[in-house]
């Protein structure tokens, strides 16, 4: 197979974790006899520091031409007070829209060996395995009108969802559920918001096409509580853009570390793959960030954008193997616990296992 992958390292720990994912992709290419052309482009704060807009034209064009895009993170405190046009995050929102990737898949499960790793009691989290299906190109992130009043005494955003937008993301959730445990939890705030009432109505209609999938509706506040108290309840969690953003960080805490979570943004051409964690400025450049979120995102890229299922399985097995063997980055080690591995040592442990993996 020949494929072109656009790498967008971005800000903070982005370059470290995409570097790790790149090494894994090269190991996959060697092991399975593929040719991957990897090109690197500026985005976010990195682009702003270079005197360019957050999403430079050549970056956008490279992403549109590539078979898939792998992004590290965007976000830089140097630009925290900027207007939208001068903020790193704007680049990511624009890129998602340009690529048309309306479906954001965020799998979160407790890896064997990490049951005791997080802040939650292991008997509650052991076996938790969910897929958050987050709508990614609509809702309050994109709704118009938006703005700040000229006197800066008020500001406003618009939460808006159309029927087709809800229907297509619900389809993704129900289809995913048929390949999992057949249970969809749809998240909304229908007791307060009109967008949520329409959401509930359309999701229920789509559900009628999937008689083998069970559907429940939950308000986002009680869903957040249940995610912390009984995460094993969930199979597929279907949500709008804002609620999915919040719940997926919470899911990171439940499975032991946000640094473990990958994501795939699909629905358009190719796809955009990125760890769920952000740029984490305080730990950037110290080689302590967990690269697993980015490496697992590369596995999702192989599976969803390149149709390379066995290769994706090999990468996920390599991650599991490294964790089972006791490899732990700092985020996975309790205070006073074992000395953690650096991010690059963790990446190396995974690369070696990919290189040694049996053919799929
Ligand atoms: C995420 C991030 C982004 C989002 C930011 C960086 C724009 O938090 O991917 O979860 O809110 O979607
Ligand atoms: Mn987020």
mmCIF file of C-alpha atoms and ligand atoms in Angstrom:
data_model
loop_
_atom_site.group_PDB
_atom_site.id
_atom_site.type_symbol
_atom_site.label_atom_id
_atom_site.label_comp_id
_atom_site.label_asym_id
_atom_site.label_seq_id
_atom_site.Cartn_x
_atom_site.Cartn_y
_atom_site.Cartn_z
ATOM 1 C CA UNK A 1 0.000 0.000 0.000
ATOM 2 C CA UNK A 2 1.065 3.571 -0.710
ATOM 3 C CA UNK A 3 -0.364 6.370 1.413
ATOM 4 C CA UNK A 4 0.318 10.013 2.129
ATOM 5 C CA UNK A 5 -0.111 11.110 5.728
ATOM 6 C CA UNK A 6 -0.002 14.773 6.709
ATOM 7 C CA UNK A 7 1.504 15.253 10.170
ATOM 8 C CA UNK A 8 0.517 18.365 12.117
ATOM 9 C CA UNK A 9 2.643 18.386 15.301
ATOM 10 C CA UNK A 10 1.231 21.718 16.524
ATOM 11 C CA UNK A 11 1.863 23.031 20.011
ATOM 12 C CA UNK A 12 3.071 21.998 23.457
ATOM 13 C CA UNK A 13 3.505 18.244 23.718
ATOM 14 C CA UNK A 14 2.103 17.851 20.174
ATOM 15 C CA UNK A 15 5.522 17.476 18.489
ATOM 16 C CA UNK A 16 6.698 14.857 21.027
ATOM 17 C CA UNK A 17 3.637 12.666 20.716
ATOM 18 C CA UNK A 18 3.338 12.933 16.925
ATOM 19 C CA UNK A 19 7.058 12.104 16.721
ATOM 20 C CA UNK A 20 6.314 8.926 18.682
ATOM 21 C CA UNK A 21 3.329 8.089 16.455
ATOM 22 C CA UNK A 22 5.461 8.706 13.367
ATOM 23 C CA UNK A 23 8.026 6.145 14.583
ATOM 24 C CA UNK A 24 5.241 3.628 15.050
ATOM 25 C CA UNK A 25 3.840 4.303 11.556
ATOM 26 C CA UNK A 26 7.316 3.808 10.077
ATOM 27 C CA UNK A 27 7.620 0.520 11.978
ATOM 28 C CA UNK A 28 4.242 -0.555 10.563
ATOM 29 C CA UNK A 29 5.380 0.357 7.032
ATOM 30 C CA UNK A 30 8.569 -1.739 7.478
ATOM 31 C CA UNK A 31 6.826 -4.667 9.082
ATOM 32 C CA UNK A 32 3.928 -4.880 6.611
ATOM 33 C CA UNK A 33 5.674 -3.701 3.433
ATOM 34 C CA UNK A 34 3.847 -0.393 2.919
ATOM 35 C CA UNK A 35 5.140 2.937 1.664
ATOM 36 C CA UNK A 36 3.940 5.827 3.798
ATOM 37 C CA UNK A 37 4.884 9.331 2.713
ATOM 38 C CA UNK A 38 4.818 11.486 5.845
ATOM 39 C CA UNK A 39 4.881 15.256 5.458
ATOM 40 C CA UNK A 40 4.918 17.759 8.319
ATOM 41 C CA UNK A 41 3.086 21.101 8.409
ATOM 42 C CA UNK A 42 2.577 24.069 10.706
ATOM 43 C CA UNK A 43 -0.666 24.579 12.605
ATOM 44 C CA UNK A 44 -1.930 26.514 15.621
ATOM 45 C CA UNK A 45 0.497 28.449 17.802
ATOM 46 C CA UNK A 46 3.434 27.018 15.856
ATOM 47 C CA UNK A 47 2.074 28.700 12.712
ATOM 48 C CA UNK A 48 1.303 31.957 14.551
ATOM 49 C CA UNK A 49 4.853 32.087 15.953
ATOM 50 C CA UNK A 50 6.096 31.734 12.353
ATOM 51 C CA UNK A 51 4.067 34.813 11.362
ATOM 52 C CA UNK A 52 1.359 32.820 9.599
ATOM 53 C CA UNK A 53 -2.367 32.383 10.239
ATOM 54 C CA UNK A 54 -3.269 29.503 12.599
ATOM 55 C CA UNK A 55 -4.210 27.331 9.602
ATOM 56 C CA UNK A 56 -1.819 28.325 6.794
ATOM 57 C CA UNK A 57 -3.040 27.753 3.217
ATOM 58 C CA UNK A 58 -0.357 25.200 2.437
ATOM 59 C CA UNK A 59 -1.247 23.217 5.562
ATOM 60 C CA UNK A 60 -4.927 23.160 4.583
ATOM 61 C CA UNK A 61 -4.088 22.100 1.029
ATOM 62 C CA UNK A 62 -1.734 19.359 2.215
ATOM 63 C CA UNK A 63 -4.453 18.011 4.525
ATOM 64 C CA UNK A 64 -7.024 18.013 1.734
ATOM 65 C CA UNK A 65 -4.643 16.181 -0.578
ATOM 66 C CA UNK A 66 -3.470 13.592 1.971
ATOM 67 C CA UNK A 67 -5.045 10.193 2.590
ATOM 68 C CA UNK A 68 -5.190 11.039 6.300
ATOM 69 C CA UNK A 69 -4.096 13.685 8.794
ATOM 70 C CA UNK A 70 -2.449 13.029 12.158
ATOM 71 C CA UNK A 71 -2.518 15.994 14.536
ATOM 72 C CA UNK A 72 -0.713 16.433 17.871
ATOM 73 C CA UNK A 73 -2.370 19.320 19.711
ATOM 74 C CA UNK A 74 -3.126 23.022 19.358
ATOM 75 C CA UNK A 75 -3.122 25.579 22.155
ATOM 76 C CA UNK A 76 -0.483 27.993 23.373
ATOM 77 C CA UNK A 77 -0.758 30.344 26.374
ATOM 78 C CA UNK A 78 1.057 33.015 24.332
ATOM 79 C CA UNK A 79 -2.132 33.417 22.298
ATOM 80 C CA UNK A 80 -4.738 32.922 25.035
ATOM 81 C CA UNK A 81 -6.014 36.469 24.864
ATOM 82 C CA UNK A 82 -6.233 36.653 21.067
ATOM 83 C CA UNK A 83 -9.379 37.051 19.026
ATOM 84 C CA UNK A 84 -10.662 33.977 17.176
ATOM 85 C CA UNK A 85 -8.512 34.717 14.102
ATOM 86 C CA UNK A 86 -5.387 34.756 16.237
ATOM 87 C CA UNK A 87 -6.080 31.678 18.342
ATOM 88 C CA UNK A 88 -4.439 28.282 17.760
ATOM 89 C CA UNK A 89 -7.748 26.457 18.391
ATOM 90 C CA UNK A 90 -9.361 28.221 15.428
ATOM 91 C CA UNK A 91 -7.120 26.219 13.115
ATOM 92 C CA UNK A 92 -8.475 22.934 14.365
ATOM 93 C CA UNK A 93 -12.094 24.045 14.137
ATOM 94 C CA UNK A 94 -11.522 25.263 10.580
ATOM 95 C CA UNK A 95 -9.708 22.081 9.609
ATOM 96 C CA UNK A 96 -12.504 19.855 10.932
ATOM 97 C CA UNK A 97 -14.982 21.872 8.892
ATOM 98 C CA UNK A 98 -12.873 21.934 5.730
ATOM 99 C CA UNK A 99 -12.365 18.169 5.882
ATOM 100 C CA UNK A 100 -16.056 17.606 6.669
ATOM 101 C CA UNK A 101 -15.235 15.214 9.506
ATOM 102 C CA UNK A 102 -18.516 15.415 11.412
ATOM 103 C CA UNK A 103 -18.107 12.206 13.405
ATOM 104 C CA UNK A 104 -15.581 12.121 16.208
ATOM 105 C CA UNK A 105 -15.003 8.631 17.624
ATOM 106 C CA UNK A 106 -13.388 8.571 21.054
ATOM 107 C CA UNK A 107 -12.963 5.047 22.404
ATOM 108 C CA UNK A 108 -12.181 4.826 26.119
ATOM 109 C CA UNK A 109 -11.482 1.575 27.870
ATOM 110 C CA UNK A 110 -9.516 0.417 30.853
ATOM 111 C CA UNK A 111 -6.398 -1.342 29.570
ATOM 112 C CA UNK A 112 -5.440 -4.553 31.377
ATOM 113 C CA UNK A 113 -2.923 -3.674 34.070
ATOM 114 C CA UNK A 114 -4.196 -0.109 34.518
ATOM 115 C CA UNK A 115 -7.240 -0.929 36.648
ATOM 116 C CA UNK A 116 -5.624 0.545 39.747
ATOM 117 C CA UNK A 117 -3.897 3.386 37.939
ATOM 118 C CA UNK A 118 -6.443 6.175 38.139
ATOM 119 C CA UNK A 119 -8.317 8.136 40.746
ATOM 120 C CA UNK A 120 -11.286 5.738 40.695
ATOM 121 C CA UNK A 121 -11.740 2.475 42.615
ATOM 122 C CA UNK A 122 -10.660 -0.448 40.463
ATOM 123 C CA UNK A 123 -13.790 -2.548 41.121
ATOM 124 C CA UNK A 124 -15.871 0.202 39.517
ATOM 125 C CA UNK A 125 -13.718 0.803 36.455
ATOM 126 C CA UNK A 126 -12.412 -2.702 35.610
ATOM 127 C CA UNK A 127 -14.001 -3.731 32.330
ATOM 128 C CA UNK A 128 -15.208 -0.250 31.379
ATOM 129 C CA UNK A 129 -15.168 0.003 27.582
ATOM 130 C CA UNK A 130 -17.081 2.742 25.804
ATOM 131 C CA UNK A 131 -17.102 4.630 22.534
ATOM 132 C CA UNK A 132 -18.012 8.292 22.639
ATOM 133 C CA UNK A 133 -19.495 9.396 19.313
ATOM 134 C CA UNK A 134 -19.265 13.167 19.355
ATOM 135 C CA UNK A 135 -20.797 15.417 16.690
ATOM 136 C CA UNK A 136 -17.861 17.551 15.544
ATOM 137 C CA UNK A 137 -18.762 20.152 12.949
ATOM 138 C CA UNK A 138 -21.926 21.715 14.362
ATOM 139 C CA UNK A 139 -23.587 22.844 17.566
ATOM 140 C CA UNK A 140 -22.441 25.755 19.667
ATOM 141 C CA UNK A 141 -18.864 25.500 18.366
ATOM 142 C CA UNK A 142 -20.005 26.768 14.971
ATOM 143 C CA UNK A 143 -23.454 28.327 15.451
ATOM 144 C CA UNK A 144 -24.091 31.852 14.183
ATOM 145 C CA UNK A 145 -24.614 34.509 15.338
ATOM 146 C CA UNK A 146 -21.727 34.674 17.764
ATOM 147 C CA UNK A 147 -19.707 37.541 19.089
ATOM 148 C CA UNK A 148 -18.966 40.092 21.744
ATOM 149 C CA UNK A 149 -20.958 43.318 21.997
ATOM 150 C CA UNK A 150 -18.974 46.427 21.068
ATOM 151 C CA UNK A 151 -19.048 47.657 24.685
ATOM 152 C CA UNK A 152 -17.849 44.225 25.883
ATOM 153 C CA UNK A 153 -20.723 44.112 28.375
ATOM 154 C CA UNK A 154 -22.119 40.936 26.835
ATOM 155 C CA UNK A 155 -21.146 38.068 24.551
ATOM 156 C CA UNK A 156 -23.171 35.411 22.797
ATOM 157 C CA UNK A 157 -22.991 32.061 21.047
ATOM 158 C CA UNK A 158 -25.667 30.049 19.299
ATOM 159 C CA UNK A 159 -26.361 26.387 19.782
ATOM 160 C CA UNK A 160 -27.978 25.146 16.596
ATOM 161 C CA UNK A 161 -28.559 21.685 15.183
ATOM 162 C CA UNK A 162 -30.367 20.729 12.015
ATOM 163 C CA UNK A 163 -32.237 17.482 11.510
ATOM 164 C CA UNK A 164 -29.727 16.137 8.904
ATOM 165 C CA UNK A 165 -26.790 16.930 11.212
ATOM 166 C CA UNK A 166 -28.369 14.969 14.053
ATOM 167 C CA UNK A 167 -29.472 12.138 11.817
ATOM 168 C CA UNK A 168 -26.045 11.453 10.287
ATOM 169 C CA UNK A 169 -24.207 11.386 13.622
ATOM 170 C CA UNK A 170 -26.934 9.196 15.140
ATOM 171 C CA UNK A 171 -26.470 6.784 12.229
ATOM 172 C CA UNK A 172 -22.765 6.537 13.051
ATOM 173 C CA UNK A 173 -23.566 5.810 16.702
ATOM 174 C CA UNK A 174 -26.148 3.111 15.945
ATOM 175 C CA UNK A 175 -23.946 1.470 13.311
ATOM 176 C CA UNK A 176 -21.062 1.438 15.805
ATOM 177 C CA UNK A 177 -23.323 -0.104 18.428
ATOM 178 C CA UNK A 178 -24.212 -3.008 16.117
ATOM 179 C CA UNK A 179 -20.506 -3.911 16.104
ATOM 180 C CA UNK A 180 -20.252 -3.545 19.881
ATOM 181 C CA UNK A 181 -22.686 -4.404 22.664
ATOM 182 C CA UNK A 182 -25.767 -2.899 21.014
ATOM 183 C CA UNK A 183 -26.476 -0.096 23.481
ATOM 184 C CA UNK A 184 -26.603 3.646 22.751
ATOM 185 C CA UNK A 185 -26.827 6.339 25.423
ATOM 186 C CA UNK A 186 -27.866 9.614 23.797
ATOM 187 C CA UNK A 187 -26.830 12.659 25.799
ATOM 188 C CA UNK A 188 -28.728 15.935 25.821
ATOM 189 C CA UNK A 189 -30.219 18.644 28.000
ATOM 190 C CA UNK A 190 -33.781 18.265 26.709
ATOM 191 C CA UNK A 191 -35.258 19.522 29.972
ATOM 192 C CA UNK A 192 -33.888 22.983 29.100
ATOM 193 C CA UNK A 193 -32.686 23.288 25.490
ATOM 194 C CA UNK A 194 -34.730 23.240 22.257
ATOM 195 C CA UNK A 195 -31.741 21.875 20.308
ATOM 196 C CA UNK A 196 -31.754 18.948 22.718
ATOM 197 C CA UNK A 197 -35.470 18.306 22.224
ATOM 198 C CA UNK A 198 -34.955 18.074 18.463
ATOM 199 C CA UNK A 199 -31.872 15.917 19.128
ATOM 200 C CA UNK A 200 -33.947 13.483 21.195
ATOM 201 C CA UNK A 201 -36.705 13.341 18.573
ATOM 202 C CA UNK A 202 -34.349 12.628 15.654
ATOM 203 C CA UNK A 203 -32.240 10.109 17.592
ATOM 204 C CA UNK A 204 -35.424 8.220 18.504
ATOM 205 C CA UNK A 205 -36.436 8.149 14.827
ATOM 206 C CA UNK A 206 -33.051 6.782 13.768
ATOM 207 C CA UNK A 207 -33.244 4.214 16.554
ATOM 208 C CA UNK A 208 -36.358 2.697 14.916
ATOM 209 C CA UNK A 209 -34.107 1.566 12.034
ATOM 210 C CA UNK A 210 -31.966 -0.417 14.481
ATOM 211 C CA UNK A 211 -34.297 -2.817 16.281
ATOM 212 C CA UNK A 212 -31.348 -4.751 17.733
ATOM 213 C CA UNK A 213 -29.814 -1.696 19.381
ATOM 214 C CA UNK A 214 -31.156 -0.517 22.716
ATOM 215 C CA UNK A 215 -31.425 3.264 23.176
ATOM 216 C CA UNK A 216 -31.563 5.334 26.334
ATOM 217 C CA UNK A 217 -31.654 9.116 26.670
ATOM 218 C CA UNK A 218 -29.766 10.838 29.470
ATOM 219 C CA UNK A 219 -29.414 14.427 30.538
ATOM 220 C CA UNK A 220 -25.797 15.480 30.357
ATOM 221 C CA UNK A 221 -25.527 16.277 34.063
ATOM 222 C CA UNK A 222 -26.728 12.887 35.241
ATOM 223 C CA UNK A 223 -24.656 11.248 32.501
ATOM 224 C CA UNK A 224 -21.531 12.931 33.914
ATOM 225 C CA UNK A 225 -22.389 11.531 37.333
ATOM 226 C CA UNK A 226 -23.039 8.019 36.052
ATOM 227 C CA UNK A 227 -19.791 8.062 34.075
ATOM 228 C CA UNK A 228 -17.913 8.621 37.317
ATOM 229 C CA UNK A 229 -19.928 6.201 39.464
ATOM 230 C CA UNK A 230 -20.671 3.344 37.042
ATOM 231 C CA UNK A 231 -18.643 3.648 33.814
ATOM 232 C CA UNK A 232 -19.349 0.016 32.914
ATOM 233 C CA UNK A 233 -22.938 1.065 32.216
ATOM 234 C CA UNK A 234 -21.899 2.625 28.904
ATOM 235 C CA UNK A 235 -21.349 1.144 25.457
ATOM 236 C CA UNK A 236 -21.839 3.884 22.822
ATOM 237 C CA UNK A 237 -22.308 7.440 24.092
ATOM 238 C CA UNK A 238 -23.846 9.717 21.444
ATOM 239 C CA UNK A 239 -23.535 13.443 22.015
ATOM 240 C CA UNK A 240 -23.364 16.890 20.486
ATOM 241 C CA UNK A 241 -20.131 18.805 20.094
ATOM 242 C CA UNK A 242 -19.893 20.567 23.476
ATOM 243 C CA UNK A 243 -21.209 17.777 25.707
ATOM 244 C CA UNK A 244 -18.949 15.241 23.967
ATOM 245 C CA UNK A 245 -15.922 17.453 24.512
ATOM 246 C CA UNK A 246 -16.585 17.563 28.246
ATOM 247 C CA UNK A 247 -17.564 13.916 28.736
ATOM 248 C CA UNK A 248 -14.521 12.640 26.833
ATOM 249 C CA UNK A 249 -12.100 14.345 29.227
ATOM 250 C CA UNK A 250 -14.027 12.781 32.098
ATOM 251 C CA UNK A 251 -13.744 9.387 30.393
ATOM 252 C CA UNK A 252 -9.979 9.951 30.335
ATOM 253 C CA UNK A 253 -9.952 10.254 34.108
ATOM 254 C CA UNK A 254 -12.085 7.126 34.428
ATOM 255 C CA UNK A 255 -9.713 4.952 32.356
ATOM 256 C CA UNK A 256 -6.638 6.174 34.233
ATOM 257 C CA UNK A 257 -5.257 9.050 32.176
ATOM 258 C CA UNK A 258 -6.409 11.451 29.493
ATOM 259 C CA UNK A 259 -3.040 10.729 27.878
ATOM 260 C CA UNK A 260 -4.302 7.295 26.796
ATOM 261 C CA UNK A 261 -7.251 8.430 24.699
ATOM 262 C CA UNK A 262 -7.166 8.493 20.894
ATOM 263 C CA UNK A 263 -9.714 9.890 18.490
ATOM 264 C CA UNK A 264 -10.757 9.545 14.876
ATOM 265 C CA UNK A 265 -12.679 12.286 13.106
ATOM 266 C CA UNK A 266 -14.340 10.811 10.059
ATOM 267 C CA UNK A 267 -17.235 11.289 7.687
ATOM 268 C CA UNK A 268 -15.437 13.367 5.096
ATOM 269 C CA UNK A 269 -12.556 12.418 2.837
ATOM 270 C CA UNK A 270 -9.623 10.709 4.567
ATOM 271 C CA UNK A 271 -9.949 11.641 8.172
ATOM 272 C CA UNK A 272 -8.331 13.564 10.997
ATOM 273 C CA UNK A 273 -6.755 11.633 13.845
ATOM 274 C CA UNK A 274 -5.640 13.162 17.107
ATOM 275 C CA UNK A 275 -5.189 12.319 20.769
ATOM 276 C CA UNK A 276 -7.977 13.670 22.991
ATOM 277 C CA UNK A 277 -5.503 15.459 25.283
ATOM 278 C CA UNK A 278 -4.427 18.996 24.544
ATOM 279 C CA UNK A 279 -1.069 20.735 24.258
ATOM 280 C CA UNK A 280 -0.301 20.523 28.034
ATOM 281 C CA UNK A 281 2.142 23.471 28.106
ATOM 282 C CA UNK A 282 3.521 22.778 31.633
ATOM 283 C CA UNK A 283 4.975 19.410 30.626
ATOM 284 C CA UNK A 284 5.970 20.244 27.038
ATOM 285 C CA UNK A 285 9.545 19.588 25.919
ATOM 286 C CA UNK A 286 10.414 17.372 28.909
ATOM 287 C CA UNK A 287 9.811 13.996 27.262
ATOM 288 C CA UNK A 288 7.404 12.958 29.999
ATOM 289 C CA UNK A 289 4.129 13.107 28.046
ATOM 290 C CA UNK A 290 2.352 9.812 27.422
ATOM 291 C CA UNK A 291 2.517 9.063 23.664
ATOM 292 C CA UNK A 292 -0.164 6.336 23.793
ATOM 293 C CA UNK A 293 -3.064 8.662 22.892
ATOM 294 C CA UNK A 294 -1.228 9.700 19.718
ATOM 295 C CA UNK A 295 -0.036 6.169 18.906
ATOM 296 C CA UNK A 296 -3.531 4.763 19.373
ATOM 297 C CA UNK A 297 -4.779 7.574 17.103
ATOM 298 C CA UNK A 298 -2.305 6.340 14.470
ATOM 299 C CA UNK A 299 -3.870 2.880 14.881
ATOM 300 C CA UNK A 300 -7.299 4.407 14.244
ATOM 301 C CA UNK A 301 -5.864 6.147 11.180
ATOM 302 C CA UNK A 302 -4.645 2.818 9.840
ATOM 303 C CA UNK A 303 -8.046 1.219 10.413
ATOM 304 C CA UNK A 304 -10.445 3.992 9.397
ATOM 305 C CA UNK A 305 -8.570 5.973 6.732
ATOM 306 C CA UNK A 306 -6.331 3.331 5.152
ATOM 307 C CA UNK A 307 -8.456 0.230 5.639
ATOM 308 C CA UNK A 308 -5.464 -1.465 7.291
ATOM 309 C CA UNK A 309 -7.223 -3.459 10.024
ATOM 310 C CA UNK A 310 -4.484 -6.024 10.794
ATOM 311 C CA UNK A 311 -1.902 -3.222 11.017
ATOM 312 C CA UNK A 312 -4.154 -1.291 13.424
ATOM 313 C CA UNK A 313 -4.641 -4.441 15.494
ATOM 314 C CA UNK A 314 -0.857 -4.919 15.618
ATOM 315 C CA UNK A 315 -0.349 -1.398 16.966
ATOM 316 C CA UNK A 316 -3.074 -1.845 19.597
ATOM 317 C CA UNK A 317 -1.605 -5.210 20.617
ATOM 318 C CA UNK A 318 1.812 -3.533 20.926
ATOM 319 C CA UNK A 319 0.352 -0.871 23.236
ATOM 320 C CA UNK A 320 -1.350 -3.549 25.324
ATOM 321 C CA UNK A 321 1.856 -5.580 25.396
ATOM 322 C CA UNK A 322 3.941 -2.656 26.623
ATOM 323 C CA UNK A 323 1.403 -1.886 29.355
ATOM 324 C CA UNK A 324 1.129 -5.534 30.403
ATOM 325 C CA UNK A 325 4.922 -5.664 30.612
ATOM 326 C CA UNK A 326 4.720 -2.829 33.140
ATOM 327 C CA UNK A 327 5.779 0.133 30.980
ATOM 328 C CA UNK A 328 4.380 3.303 32.573
ATOM 329 C CA UNK A 329 4.797 6.975 31.773
ATOM 330 C CA UNK A 330 4.562 9.517 34.609
ATOM 331 C CA UNK A 331 0.796 10.026 34.247
ATOM 332 C CA UNK A 332 0.270 6.308 34.954
ATOM 333 C CA UNK A 333 2.445 6.117 38.074
ATOM 334 C CA UNK A 334 1.075 7.032 41.499
ATOM 335 C CA UNK A 335 3.143 9.426 43.613
ATOM 336 C CA UNK A 336 5.858 7.423 45.329
ATOM 337 C CA UNK A 337 5.392 4.550 42.842
ATOM 338 C CA UNK A 338 7.893 3.105 40.387
ATOM 339 C CA UNK A 339 10.190 5.379 38.371
ATOM 340 C CA UNK A 340 8.276 6.245 35.200
ATOM 341 C CA UNK A 341 9.499 5.786 31.645
ATOM 342 C CA UNK A 342 10.082 8.804 29.447
ATOM 343 C CA UNK A 343 7.650 9.332 26.575
ATOM 344 C CA UNK A 344 10.274 8.237 24.047
ATOM 345 C CA UNK A 345 11.090 5.071 26.022
ATOM 346 C CA UNK A 346 7.391 4.179 26.041
ATOM 347 C CA UNK A 347 7.277 4.805 22.265
ATOM 348 C CA UNK A 348 10.336 2.591 21.809
ATOM 349 C CA UNK A 349 8.702 -0.236 23.781
ATOM 350 C CA UNK A 350 5.708 -0.046 21.407
ATOM 351 C CA UNK A 351 7.819 0.277 18.241
ATOM 352 C CA UNK A 352 9.768 -2.900 19.172
ATOM 353 C CA UNK A 353 6.548 -4.836 19.674
ATOM 354 C CA UNK A 354 5.174 -3.667 16.318
ATOM 355 C CA UNK A 355 8.411 -4.719 14.612
ATOM 356 C CA UNK A 356 8.158 -8.172 16.234
ATOM 357 C CA UNK A 357 4.436 -8.623 15.653
ATOM 358 C CA UNK A 358 3.161 -11.677 13.839
ATOM 359 C CA UNK A 359 1.513 -11.074 10.469
ATOM 360 C CA UNK A 360 -2.172 -10.196 10.918
HETATM 361 C C1 LIG B 1 -10.686 18.501 21.758
HETATM 362 C C2 LIG B 1 -10.164 19.864 22.093
HETATM 363 C C3 LIG B 1 -10.670 20.865 21.067
HETATM 364 C C4 LIG B 1 -12.187 20.875 21.134
HETATM 365 C C5 LIG B 1 -10.103 22.292 21.211
HETATM 366 C C6 LIG B 1 -8.600 22.308 21.229
HETATM 367 C C7 LIG B 1 -10.630 23.197 20.130
HETATM 368 O O1 LIG B 1 -10.516 20.221 23.392
HETATM 369 O O2 LIG B 1 -10.422 18.032 20.632
HETATM 370 O O3 LIG B 1 -11.338 17.882 22.591
HETATM 371 O O4 LIG B 1 -12.779 21.541 21.992
HETATM 372 O O5 LIG B 1 -12.804 20.187 20.306
HETATM 373 MN MN1 LIG B 2 -11.480 18.596 24.501
#
